[in-house]
Amino acid sequence: HRSGVSIAARESSVDARGLQSIDGVRTGIALSVGANSNVSLRNSTVENSHRSGVRLRLANRSSASLEHVLVLNSGSDGIMVSVDDEGSSASLSRVRSLSSHGSGVKVETQGTVMLRHVESMDNMEHGITIGSIVQDDFEGERRDFAKAHD
């Protein structure tokens, strides 16, 4: 009743290929990457997740890449990427997000994000949303001042 596939990496390297998640109650594929780690997700498909199709979160000088990933019919954002520090980076190449109830691809970053050949269609909100994560000086809360662009 959680994620269809959940990968958490710390001080490690993970190469995941050919994953398929269908009818996930929460996120289809959840990737949590930290502490000098590298995660690669390739040739994978997510269908009918009740929340995000793919959720990727990076911190502590880590990196991740999504390549040839297809996300269909997500209950929230199709692909959600959060890069929480300047030393981390994410790469999305040849990914498709179709028929999401939120944004097709949503990126929040303090680090580096590279998008190549990203397709987003028939989503309820924005096709692709890119914004920066800014710390609140008074309360220390994470705030997203993203400007959405189609």
Coordinates of C-alpha atoms in Angstrom, one line a residue:
H1 CA 0.0 0.0 0.0
R2 CA 3.0 2.3 -0.4
S3 CA 5.2 2.8 -3.4
G4 CA 5.3 0.1 -6.1
V5 CA 9.1 0.4 -6.2
S6 CA 11.1 2.2 -3.5
I7 CA 14.9 2.7 -3.8
A8 CA 16.9 4.5 -1.1
A9 CA 20.6 5.0 -1.7
R10 CA 23.3 6.2 0.7
E11 CA 27.0 6.0 -0.1
S12 CA 26.2 3.7 -3.0
S13 CA 25.4 3.4 -6.7
V14 CA 22.2 1.8 -8.1
D15 CA 21.4 1.0 -11.7
A16 CA 17.8 0.1 -12.1
R17 CA 16.5 -1.0 -15.5
G18 CA 13.3 -2.4 -16.8
L19 CA 11.1 -1.6 -13.8
Q20 CA 7.3 -1.6 -14.1
S21 CA 4.8 -0.3 -11.6
I22 CA 1.1 -0.6 -12.2
D23 CA -1.8 0.6 -10.0
G24 CA 0.3 1.9 -7.1
V25 CA -1.7 3.1 -4.1
R26 CA 0.9 5.8 -3.6
T27 CA 3.9 6.6 -5.8
G28 CA 4.8 4.3 -8.6
I29 CA 8.6 4.5 -8.2
A30 CA 10.1 6.4 -5.3
L31 CA 13.9 7.2 -5.4
S32 CA 15.6 8.8 -2.4
V33 CA 19.3 9.5 -3.1
G34 CA 21.8 11.0 -0.6
A35 CA 25.3 11.0 0.8
N36 CA 27.5 10.7 -2.3
S37 CA 25.2 8.3 -4.1
N38 CA 24.3 7.8 -7.8
V39 CA 21.0 6.3 -9.0
S40 CA 20.1 5.5 -12.5
L41 CA 16.5 4.5 -13.6
R42 CA 16.2 3.4 -17.2
N43 CA 13.7 1.7 -19.6
S44 CA 10.9 1.8 -17.0
T45 CA 7.1 2.3 -17.0
V46 CA 4.7 3.5 -14.4
E47 CA 0.9 3.3 -14.9
N48 CA -2.1 4.4 -12.8
S49 CA -0.4 5.6 -9.6
H50 CA -2.7 7.3 -7.1
R51 CA 0.0 9.9 -6.4
S52 CA 3.1 10.8 -8.3
G53 CA 4.3 8.3 -11.0
V54 CA 8.0 8.8 -10.3
R55 CA 9.3 10.8 -7.2
L56 CA 13.0 11.5 -7.1
R57 CA 14.6 13.3 -4.2
L58 CA 18.3 14.1 -4.0
A59 CA 20.6 15.6 -1.3
N60 CA 24.1 15.6 0.0
R61 CA 26.2 15.6 -3.1
S62 CA 24.3 13.0 -5.0
S63 CA 23.2 12.5 -8.6
A64 CA 20.5 10.7 -10.4
S65 CA 19.4 10.1 -14.0
L66 CA 16.1 9.0 -15.5
E67 CA 16.3 7.8 -19.1
H68 CA 13.6 6.2 -21.3
V69 CA 10.9 6.4 -18.6
L70 CA 7.2 6.5 -19.4
V71 CA 4.6 7.6 -16.8
L72 CA 0.9 7.3 -17.6
N73 CA -2.3 8.4 -15.6
S74 CA -0.8 9.7 -12.3
G75 CA -3.1 10.9 -9.6
S76 CA -0.7 13.8 -8.9
D77 CA 2.4 15.0 -10.7
G78 CA 3.7 12.5 -13.3
I79 CA 7.4 13.0 -12.5
M80 CA 8.4 14.9 -9.4
V81 CA 12.1 15.9 -8.9
S82 CA 13.5 17.6 -5.8
V83 CA 17.2 18.5 -5.7
D84 CA 17.8 19.8 -2.1
D85 CA 21.4 21.1 -2.3
E86 CA 23.8 22.8 -4.6
G87 CA 26.1 19.8 -4.8
S88 CA 23.5 17.5 -6.2
S89 CA 22.3 17.0 -9.8
A90 CA 19.5 15.3 -11.7
S91 CA 19.2 14.4 -15.4
L92 CA 16.0 13.6 -17.3
S93 CA 16.5 12.3 -20.8
R94 CA 13.8 10.8 -23.1
V95 CA 11.1 10.8 -20.5
R96 CA 7.4 11.0 -21.2
S97 CA 4.6 11.9 -18.8
L98 CA 1.0 11.6 -20.1
S99 CA -2.4 12.2 -18.5
S100 CA -1.3 13.3 -15.0
H101 CA -3.8 15.0 -12.6
G102 CA -1.0 17.4 -11.6
S103 CA 1.9 18.7 -13.7
G104 CA 3.5 16.3 -16.1
V105 CA 7.0 17.1 -14.9
K106 CA 7.6 19.1 -11.8
V107 CA 11.2 20.2 -10.8
E108 CA 12.2 21.9 -7.5
T109 CA 15.9 22.6 -7.3
Q110 CA 18.8 24.2 -5.4
G111 CA 21.2 22.2 -7.5
T112 CA 21.5 21.3 -11.2
V113 CA 18.8 19.7 -13.3
M114 CA 19.2 18.8 -17.0
L115 CA 16.2 18.1 -19.2
R116 CA 16.6 16.6 -22.7
H117 CA 13.8 15.2 -24.9
V118 CA 11.1 15.6 -22.2
E119 CA 7.5 15.1 -23.4
S120 CA 4.5 16.1 -21.3
M121 CA 0.9 15.8 -22.7
D122 CA -2.7 15.9 -21.5
N123 CA -2.0 16.9 -17.9
M124 CA -4.5 18.7 -15.7
E125 CA -2.0 21.3 -14.6
H126 CA 1.2 22.5 -16.2
G127 CA 3.1 20.5 -18.7
I128 CA 6.5 21.2 -17.2
T129 CA 7.1 23.2 -14.0
I130 CA 10.6 24.3 -13.0
G131 CA 11.4 26.3 -9.8
S132 CA 14.0 27.0 -7.2
I133 CA 13.8 26.0 -3.5
V134 CA 14.4 28.9 -1.2
Q135 CA 14.9 28.7 2.6
D136 CA 12.8 31.1 4.7
D137 CA 15.2 33.2 6.7
F138 CA 12.9 33.6 9.7
E139 CA 11.4 30.1 10.3
G140 CA 13.8 27.9 8.4
E141 CA 11.0 26.3 6.5
R142 CA 11.4 25.1 2.9
R143 CA 9.4 27.2 0.5
D144 CA 8.9 26.8 -3.2
F145 CA 8.8 30.1 -5.1
A146 CA 8.5 28.3 -8.5
K147 CA 7.1 30.1 -11.5
A148 CA 5.2 27.7 -13.6
H149 CA 5.8 27.6 -17.3
D150 CA 4.1 25.5 -20.0

